[in-house]
mmCIF file of C-alpha atoms in Angstrom:
data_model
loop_
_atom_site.group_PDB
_atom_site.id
_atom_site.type_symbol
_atom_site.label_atom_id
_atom_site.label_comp_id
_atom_site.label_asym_id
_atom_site.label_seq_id
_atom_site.Cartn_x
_atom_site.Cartn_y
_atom_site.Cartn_z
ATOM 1 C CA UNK Y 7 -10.913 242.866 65.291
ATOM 2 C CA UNK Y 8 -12.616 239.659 64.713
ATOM 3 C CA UNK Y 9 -13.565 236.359 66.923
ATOM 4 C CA UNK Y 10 -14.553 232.538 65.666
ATOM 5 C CA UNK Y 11 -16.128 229.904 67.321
ATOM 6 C CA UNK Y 12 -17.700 227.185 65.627
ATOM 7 C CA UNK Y 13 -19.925 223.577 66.536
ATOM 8 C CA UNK Y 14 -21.675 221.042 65.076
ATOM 9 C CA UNK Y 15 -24.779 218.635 66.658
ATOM 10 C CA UNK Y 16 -25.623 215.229 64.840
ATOM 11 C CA UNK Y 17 -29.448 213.863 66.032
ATOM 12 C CA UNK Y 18 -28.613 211.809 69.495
ATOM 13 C CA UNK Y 19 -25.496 213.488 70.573
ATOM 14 C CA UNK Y 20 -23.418 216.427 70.215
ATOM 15 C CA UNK Y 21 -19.720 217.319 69.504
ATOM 16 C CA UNK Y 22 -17.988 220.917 69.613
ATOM 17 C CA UNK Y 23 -15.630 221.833 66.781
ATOM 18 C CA UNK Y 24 -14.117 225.394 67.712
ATOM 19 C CA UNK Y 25 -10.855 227.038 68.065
ATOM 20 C CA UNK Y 26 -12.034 227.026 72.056
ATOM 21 C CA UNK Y 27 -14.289 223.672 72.227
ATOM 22 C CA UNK Y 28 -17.267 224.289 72.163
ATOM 23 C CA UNK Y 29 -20.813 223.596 72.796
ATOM 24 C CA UNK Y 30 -19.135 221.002 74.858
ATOM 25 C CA UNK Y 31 -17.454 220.052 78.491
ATOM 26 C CA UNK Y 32 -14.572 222.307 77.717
ATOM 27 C CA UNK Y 33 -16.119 225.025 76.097
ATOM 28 C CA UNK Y 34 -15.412 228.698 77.357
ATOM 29 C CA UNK Y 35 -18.333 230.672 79.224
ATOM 30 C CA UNK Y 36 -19.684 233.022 76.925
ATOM 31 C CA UNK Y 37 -17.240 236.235 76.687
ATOM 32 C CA UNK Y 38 -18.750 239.728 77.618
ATOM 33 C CA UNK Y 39 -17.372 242.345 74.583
ATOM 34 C CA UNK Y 40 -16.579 245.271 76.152
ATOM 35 C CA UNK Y 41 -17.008 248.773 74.014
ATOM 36 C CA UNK Y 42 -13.549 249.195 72.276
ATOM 37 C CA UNK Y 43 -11.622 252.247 72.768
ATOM 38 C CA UNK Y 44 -12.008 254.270 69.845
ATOM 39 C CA UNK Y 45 -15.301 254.514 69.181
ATOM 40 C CA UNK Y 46 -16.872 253.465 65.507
ATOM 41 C CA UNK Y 47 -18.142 257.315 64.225
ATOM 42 C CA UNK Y 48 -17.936 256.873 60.747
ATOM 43 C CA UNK Y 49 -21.509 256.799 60.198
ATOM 44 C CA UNK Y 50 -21.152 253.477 57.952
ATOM 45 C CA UNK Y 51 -24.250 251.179 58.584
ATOM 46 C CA UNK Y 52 -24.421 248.302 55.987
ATOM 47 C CA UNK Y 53 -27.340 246.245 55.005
ATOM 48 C CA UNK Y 54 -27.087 243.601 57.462
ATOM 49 C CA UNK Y 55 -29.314 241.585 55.276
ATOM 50 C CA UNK Y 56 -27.013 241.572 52.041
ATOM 51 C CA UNK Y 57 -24.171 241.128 54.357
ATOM 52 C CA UNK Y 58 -25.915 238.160 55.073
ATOM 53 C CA UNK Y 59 -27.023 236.688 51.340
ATOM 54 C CA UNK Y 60 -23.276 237.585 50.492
ATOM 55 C CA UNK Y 61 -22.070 235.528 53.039
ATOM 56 C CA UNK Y 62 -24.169 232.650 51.362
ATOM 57 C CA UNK Y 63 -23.327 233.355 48.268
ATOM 58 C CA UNK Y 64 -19.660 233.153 49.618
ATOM 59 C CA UNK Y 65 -19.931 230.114 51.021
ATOM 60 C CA UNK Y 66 -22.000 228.271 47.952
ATOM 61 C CA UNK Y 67 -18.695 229.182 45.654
ATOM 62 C CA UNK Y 68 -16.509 228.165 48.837
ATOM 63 C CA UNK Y 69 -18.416 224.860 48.818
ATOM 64 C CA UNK Y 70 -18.303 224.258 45.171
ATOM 65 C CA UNK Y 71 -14.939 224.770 44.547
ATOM 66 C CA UNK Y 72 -14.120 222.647 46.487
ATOM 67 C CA UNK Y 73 -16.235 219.809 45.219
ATOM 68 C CA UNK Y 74 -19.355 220.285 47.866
ATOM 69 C CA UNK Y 75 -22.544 221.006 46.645
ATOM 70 C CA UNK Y 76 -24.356 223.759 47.496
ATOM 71 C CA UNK Y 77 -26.625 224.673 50.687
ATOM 72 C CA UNK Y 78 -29.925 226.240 50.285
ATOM 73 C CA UNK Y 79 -31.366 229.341 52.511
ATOM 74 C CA UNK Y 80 -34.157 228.007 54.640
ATOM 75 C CA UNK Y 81 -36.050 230.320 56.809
ATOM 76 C CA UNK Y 82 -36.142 228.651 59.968
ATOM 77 C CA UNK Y 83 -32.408 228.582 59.850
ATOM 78 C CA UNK Y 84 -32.634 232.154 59.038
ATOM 79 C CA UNK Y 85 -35.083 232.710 61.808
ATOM 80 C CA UNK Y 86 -32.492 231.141 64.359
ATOM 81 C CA UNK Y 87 -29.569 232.867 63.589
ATOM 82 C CA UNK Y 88 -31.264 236.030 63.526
ATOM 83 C CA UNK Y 89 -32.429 235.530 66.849
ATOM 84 C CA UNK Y 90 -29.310 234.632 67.871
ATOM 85 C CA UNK Y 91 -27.560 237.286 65.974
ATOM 86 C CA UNK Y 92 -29.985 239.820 67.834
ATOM 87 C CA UNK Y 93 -29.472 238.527 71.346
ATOM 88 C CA UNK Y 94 -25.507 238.490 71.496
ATOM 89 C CA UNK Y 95 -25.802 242.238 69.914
ATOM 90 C CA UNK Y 96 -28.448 243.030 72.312
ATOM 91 C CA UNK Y 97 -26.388 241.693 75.620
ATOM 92 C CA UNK Y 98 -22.961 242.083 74.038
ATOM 93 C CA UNK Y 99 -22.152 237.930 75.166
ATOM 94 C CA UNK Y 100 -20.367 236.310 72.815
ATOM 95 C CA UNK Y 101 -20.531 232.179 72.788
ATOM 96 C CA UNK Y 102 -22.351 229.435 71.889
ATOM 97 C CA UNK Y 103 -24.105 229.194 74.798
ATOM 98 C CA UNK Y 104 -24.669 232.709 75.504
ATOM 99 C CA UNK Y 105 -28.707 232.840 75.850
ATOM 100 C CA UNK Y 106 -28.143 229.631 77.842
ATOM 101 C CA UNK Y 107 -29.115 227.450 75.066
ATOM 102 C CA UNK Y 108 -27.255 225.454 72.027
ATOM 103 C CA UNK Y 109 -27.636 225.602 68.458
ATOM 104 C CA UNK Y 110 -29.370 222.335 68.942
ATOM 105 C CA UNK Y 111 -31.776 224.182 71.377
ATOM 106 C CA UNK Y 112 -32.460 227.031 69.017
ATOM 107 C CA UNK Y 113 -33.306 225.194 66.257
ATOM 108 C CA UNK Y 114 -35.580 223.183 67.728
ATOM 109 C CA UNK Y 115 -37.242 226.461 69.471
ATOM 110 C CA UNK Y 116 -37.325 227.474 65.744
ATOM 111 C CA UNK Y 117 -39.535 224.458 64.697
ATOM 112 C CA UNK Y 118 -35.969 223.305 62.743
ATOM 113 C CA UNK Y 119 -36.352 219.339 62.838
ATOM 114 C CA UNK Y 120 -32.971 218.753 62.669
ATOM 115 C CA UNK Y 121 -31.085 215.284 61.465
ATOM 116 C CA UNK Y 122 -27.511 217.893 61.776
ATOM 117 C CA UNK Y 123 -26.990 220.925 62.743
ATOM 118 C CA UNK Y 124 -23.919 222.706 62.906
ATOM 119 C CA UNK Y 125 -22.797 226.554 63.782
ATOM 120 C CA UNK Y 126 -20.515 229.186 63.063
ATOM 121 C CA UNK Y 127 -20.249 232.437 65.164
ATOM 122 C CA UNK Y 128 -18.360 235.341 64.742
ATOM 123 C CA UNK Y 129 -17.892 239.394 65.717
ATOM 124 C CA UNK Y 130 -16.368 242.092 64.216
ATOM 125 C CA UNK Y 131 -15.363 245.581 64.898
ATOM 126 C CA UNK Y 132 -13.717 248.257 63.026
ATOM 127 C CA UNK Y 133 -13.578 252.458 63.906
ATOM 128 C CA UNK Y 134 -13.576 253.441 60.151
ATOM 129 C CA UNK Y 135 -16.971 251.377 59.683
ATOM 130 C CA UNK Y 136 -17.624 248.662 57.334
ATOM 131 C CA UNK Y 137 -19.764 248.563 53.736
ATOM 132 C CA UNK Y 138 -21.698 245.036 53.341
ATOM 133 C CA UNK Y 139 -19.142 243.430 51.016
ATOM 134 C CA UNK Y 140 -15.841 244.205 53.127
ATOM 135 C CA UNK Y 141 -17.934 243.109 56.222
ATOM 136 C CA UNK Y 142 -19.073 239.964 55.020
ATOM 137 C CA UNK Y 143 -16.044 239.176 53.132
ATOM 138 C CA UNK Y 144 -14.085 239.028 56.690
ATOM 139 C CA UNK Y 145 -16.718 236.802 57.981
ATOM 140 C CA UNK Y 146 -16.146 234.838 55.397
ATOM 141 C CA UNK Y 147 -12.436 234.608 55.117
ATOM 142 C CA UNK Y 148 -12.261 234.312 58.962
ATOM 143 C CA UNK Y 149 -14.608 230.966 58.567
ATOM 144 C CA UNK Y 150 -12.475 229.478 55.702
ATOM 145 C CA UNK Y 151 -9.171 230.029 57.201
ATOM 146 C CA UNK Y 152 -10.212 228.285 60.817
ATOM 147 C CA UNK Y 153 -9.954 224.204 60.825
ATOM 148 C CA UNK Y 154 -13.115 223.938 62.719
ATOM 149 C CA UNK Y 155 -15.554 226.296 60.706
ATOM 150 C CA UNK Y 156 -14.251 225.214 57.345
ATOM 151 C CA UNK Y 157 -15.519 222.159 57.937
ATOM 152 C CA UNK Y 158 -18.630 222.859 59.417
ATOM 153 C CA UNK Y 159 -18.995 224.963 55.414
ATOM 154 C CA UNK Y 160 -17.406 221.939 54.025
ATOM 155 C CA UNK Y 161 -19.427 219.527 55.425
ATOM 156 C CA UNK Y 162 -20.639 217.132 52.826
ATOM 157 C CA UNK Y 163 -23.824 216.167 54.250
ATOM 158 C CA UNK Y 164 -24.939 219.569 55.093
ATOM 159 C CA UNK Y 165 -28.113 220.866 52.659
ATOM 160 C CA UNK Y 166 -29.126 223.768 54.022
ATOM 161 C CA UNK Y 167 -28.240 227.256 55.802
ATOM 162 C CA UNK Y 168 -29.476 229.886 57.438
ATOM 163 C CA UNK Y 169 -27.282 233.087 58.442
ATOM 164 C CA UNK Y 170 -27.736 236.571 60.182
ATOM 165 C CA UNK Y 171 -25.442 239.481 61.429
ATOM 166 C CA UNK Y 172 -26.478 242.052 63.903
ATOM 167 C CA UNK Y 173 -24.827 245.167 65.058
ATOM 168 C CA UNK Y 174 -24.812 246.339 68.888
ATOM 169 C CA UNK Y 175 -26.296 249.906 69.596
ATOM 170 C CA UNK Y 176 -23.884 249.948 72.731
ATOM 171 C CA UNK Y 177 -20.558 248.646 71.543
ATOM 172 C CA UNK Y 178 -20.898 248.813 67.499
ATOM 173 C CA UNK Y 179 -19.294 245.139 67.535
ATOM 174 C CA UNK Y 180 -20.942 243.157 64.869
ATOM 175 C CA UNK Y 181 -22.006 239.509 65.686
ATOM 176 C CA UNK Y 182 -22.622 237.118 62.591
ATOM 177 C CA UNK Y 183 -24.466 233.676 63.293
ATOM 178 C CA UNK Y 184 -24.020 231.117 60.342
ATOM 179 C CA UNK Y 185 -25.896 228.246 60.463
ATOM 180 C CA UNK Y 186 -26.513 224.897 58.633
ATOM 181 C CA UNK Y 187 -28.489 221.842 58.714
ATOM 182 C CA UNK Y 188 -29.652 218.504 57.385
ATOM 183 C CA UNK Y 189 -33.839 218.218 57.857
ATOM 184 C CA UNK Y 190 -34.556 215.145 59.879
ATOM 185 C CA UNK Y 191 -36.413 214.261 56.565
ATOM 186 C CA UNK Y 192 -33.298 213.782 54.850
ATOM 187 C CA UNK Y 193 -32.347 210.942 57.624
ATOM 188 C CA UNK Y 194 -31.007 207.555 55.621
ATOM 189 C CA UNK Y 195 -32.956 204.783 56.875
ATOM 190 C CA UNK Y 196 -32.134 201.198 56.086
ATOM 191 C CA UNK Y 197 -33.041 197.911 57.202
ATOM 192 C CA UNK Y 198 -30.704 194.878 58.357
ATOM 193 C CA UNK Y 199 -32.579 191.172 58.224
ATOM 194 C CA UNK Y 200 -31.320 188.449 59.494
ATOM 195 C CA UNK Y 201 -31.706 184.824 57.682
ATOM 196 C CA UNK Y 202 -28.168 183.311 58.672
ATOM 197 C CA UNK Y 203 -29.876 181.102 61.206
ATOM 198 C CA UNK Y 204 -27.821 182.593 64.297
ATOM 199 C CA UNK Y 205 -27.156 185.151 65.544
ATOM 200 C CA UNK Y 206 -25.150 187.894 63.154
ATOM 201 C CA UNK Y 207 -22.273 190.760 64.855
ATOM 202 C CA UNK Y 208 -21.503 193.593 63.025
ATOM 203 C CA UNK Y 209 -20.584 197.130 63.593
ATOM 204 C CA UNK Y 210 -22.029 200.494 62.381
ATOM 205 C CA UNK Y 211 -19.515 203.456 62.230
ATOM 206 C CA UNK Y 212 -18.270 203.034 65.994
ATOM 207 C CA UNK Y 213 -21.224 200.991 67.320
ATOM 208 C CA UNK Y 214 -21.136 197.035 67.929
ATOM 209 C CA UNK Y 215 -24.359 195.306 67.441
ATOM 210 C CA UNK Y 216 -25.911 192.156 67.563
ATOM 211 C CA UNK Y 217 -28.760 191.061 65.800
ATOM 212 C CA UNK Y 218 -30.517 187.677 66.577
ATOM 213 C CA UNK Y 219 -31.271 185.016 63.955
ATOM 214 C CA UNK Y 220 -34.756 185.893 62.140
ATOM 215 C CA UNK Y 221 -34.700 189.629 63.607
ATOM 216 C CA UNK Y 222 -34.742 192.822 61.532
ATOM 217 C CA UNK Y 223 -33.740 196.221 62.392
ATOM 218 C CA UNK Y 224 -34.073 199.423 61.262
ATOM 219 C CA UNK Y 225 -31.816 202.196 61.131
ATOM 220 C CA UNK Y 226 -32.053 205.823 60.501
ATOM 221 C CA UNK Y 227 -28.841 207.896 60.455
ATOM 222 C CA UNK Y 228 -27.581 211.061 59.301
ATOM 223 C CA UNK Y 229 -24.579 210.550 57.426
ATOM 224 C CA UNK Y 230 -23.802 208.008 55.110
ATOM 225 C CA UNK Y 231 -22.827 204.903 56.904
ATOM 226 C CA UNK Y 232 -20.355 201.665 56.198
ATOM 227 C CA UNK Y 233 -21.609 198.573 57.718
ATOM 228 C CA UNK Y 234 -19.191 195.513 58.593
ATOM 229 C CA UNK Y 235 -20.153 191.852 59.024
ATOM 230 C CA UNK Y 236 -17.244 189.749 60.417
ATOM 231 C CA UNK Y 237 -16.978 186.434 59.574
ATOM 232 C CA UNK Y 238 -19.068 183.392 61.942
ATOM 233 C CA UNK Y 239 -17.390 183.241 65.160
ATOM 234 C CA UNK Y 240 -15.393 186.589 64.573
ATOM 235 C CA UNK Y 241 -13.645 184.769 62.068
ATOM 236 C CA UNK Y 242 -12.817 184.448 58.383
ATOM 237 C CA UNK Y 243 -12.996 187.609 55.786
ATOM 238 C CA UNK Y 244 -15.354 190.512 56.483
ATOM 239 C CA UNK Y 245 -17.931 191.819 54.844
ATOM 240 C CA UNK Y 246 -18.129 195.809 54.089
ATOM 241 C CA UNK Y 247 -21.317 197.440 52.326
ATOM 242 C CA UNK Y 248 -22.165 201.325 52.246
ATOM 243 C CA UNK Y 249 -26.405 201.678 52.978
ATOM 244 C CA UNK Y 250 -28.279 203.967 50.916
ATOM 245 C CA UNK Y 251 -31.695 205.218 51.959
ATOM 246 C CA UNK Y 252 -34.541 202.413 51.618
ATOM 247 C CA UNK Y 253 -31.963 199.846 51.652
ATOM 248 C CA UNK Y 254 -32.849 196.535 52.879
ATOM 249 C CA UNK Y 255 -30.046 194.237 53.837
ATOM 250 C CA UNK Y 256 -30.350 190.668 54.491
ATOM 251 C CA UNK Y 257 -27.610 188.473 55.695
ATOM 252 C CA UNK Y 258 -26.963 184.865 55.370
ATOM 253 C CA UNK Y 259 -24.408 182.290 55.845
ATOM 254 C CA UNK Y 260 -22.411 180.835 52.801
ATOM 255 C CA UNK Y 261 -19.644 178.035 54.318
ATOM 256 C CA UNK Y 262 -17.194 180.075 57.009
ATOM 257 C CA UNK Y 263 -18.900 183.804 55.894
ATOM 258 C CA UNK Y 264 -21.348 185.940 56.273
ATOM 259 C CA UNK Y 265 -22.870 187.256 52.453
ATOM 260 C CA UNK Y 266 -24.992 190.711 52.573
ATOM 261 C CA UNK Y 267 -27.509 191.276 49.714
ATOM 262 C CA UNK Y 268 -29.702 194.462 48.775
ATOM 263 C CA UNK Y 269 -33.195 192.938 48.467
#
């Protein structure tokens, strides 16, 4: 028997990704596991902590197969999943939002200073027992096969992971905690100037801004972002460019367009 739910948290907002929703308006209460029926006797205890490297190791070759590169182990990550791990095996709750917190939450509690973060979840039971590999392995395979946590393992702009399993005394479910994250020092921050002599519109991913004639504006985001400058007045051909970090753009008027240069 095994259970996924996954979500992801960008700096200044959140948005769940999970087979139920979730952390989010719609997602579920968190789920008490009852003990199963047929109790686990077999006496098989595997190292939750090379469950756990395996499952990183896993999910590096996942990732680079399929053109990603790879996420390191950092130990604050580590320390939140753990904690997290530890608590749903503790109370037997299963969710996101079990110990009344979010992944957001945790990391922060963690001293994590997040730019992303986004997290998996899982629990597993069997009555013949699991070694590390096979355990870890159906973590795994469970992750990849699910829309919404194969893309929080794919996610391009995700550097780094921490992950923990833990096994409850009471029930013998195993609950697996996978997270990842982008530091908040790995933000992209890039500046806009303004020396069109009026006032410039132009939108940022899903945002509309303005920005008034001499003004300059900085922006720090987490993923990559695609600016576009529409013509003066809303009108004639627009003007696309992608930021990189330490950018500086500066925008001026040439006839009926806008023109954006990298200084």
């Amino acid at each position: 028997m095994l259970r996924y739910t996954s979500a992801v948290v960008l700096l200044a907002g959140s948005l769940g990704l999970t087979l139920a929703r979730g952390p989010a308006a719609d997602d579920p209460a968190p789920k008490k596991i009852e003990p199963p029926k047929v109790a686990d006797d077999s006496g098989k205890r595997p190292d939750l902590a090379k469950v756990a490297e395996r499952i990183v190791e896993q999910t590096n070759e996942f990732r680079k197969k399929e053109g990603r590169g790879p996420v390191k182990a950092n130990p604050k990550l580590a320390d939140t999943a753990k904690s997290f791990a530890a608590f749903m095996a503790e109370k037997d709750l299963y969710g996101h939002t079990a110990d009344g917190s979010t992944p957001a939450d945790r990391a922060k509690t963690h001293e994590y200073d997040y730019c992303l973060v986004l997290e998996n979840i899982a629990y597993a039971f069997d009555s013949l027992g699991f070694e590390a590999p096979k355990l870890a392995d159906q973590f795994v395979t469970g992750w990849k096969e699910s829309p919404g946590h194969r893309k929080n393992m794919l996610d391009p702009d995700a550097t780094e992971t921490g992950v923990a399993v833990a096994r409850s005394e009471a029930t013998g479910h195993y609950y697996a905690v996978q997270m990842f994250g982008r530091p908040k020092s790995a933000a992209i921050e890039f500046k806009v100037e303004n020396k069109a002599g009026e006032e410039v519109a132009y939108t940022l991913g899903d945002q509309k801004l303005t920005l008034p004639a001499g003004f300059t504006r900085t922006h720090t985001v987490c993923r990559p972002a695609e600016l576009t400058f529409p013509g003066p007045g809303g009108k004639g051909e627009p003007t696309t460019v992608k930021p990189a970090a330490g950018d500086k753009l500066v925008v001026t008027r040439d006839g009926d367009k806008f023109v954006v240069k990298k200084e």
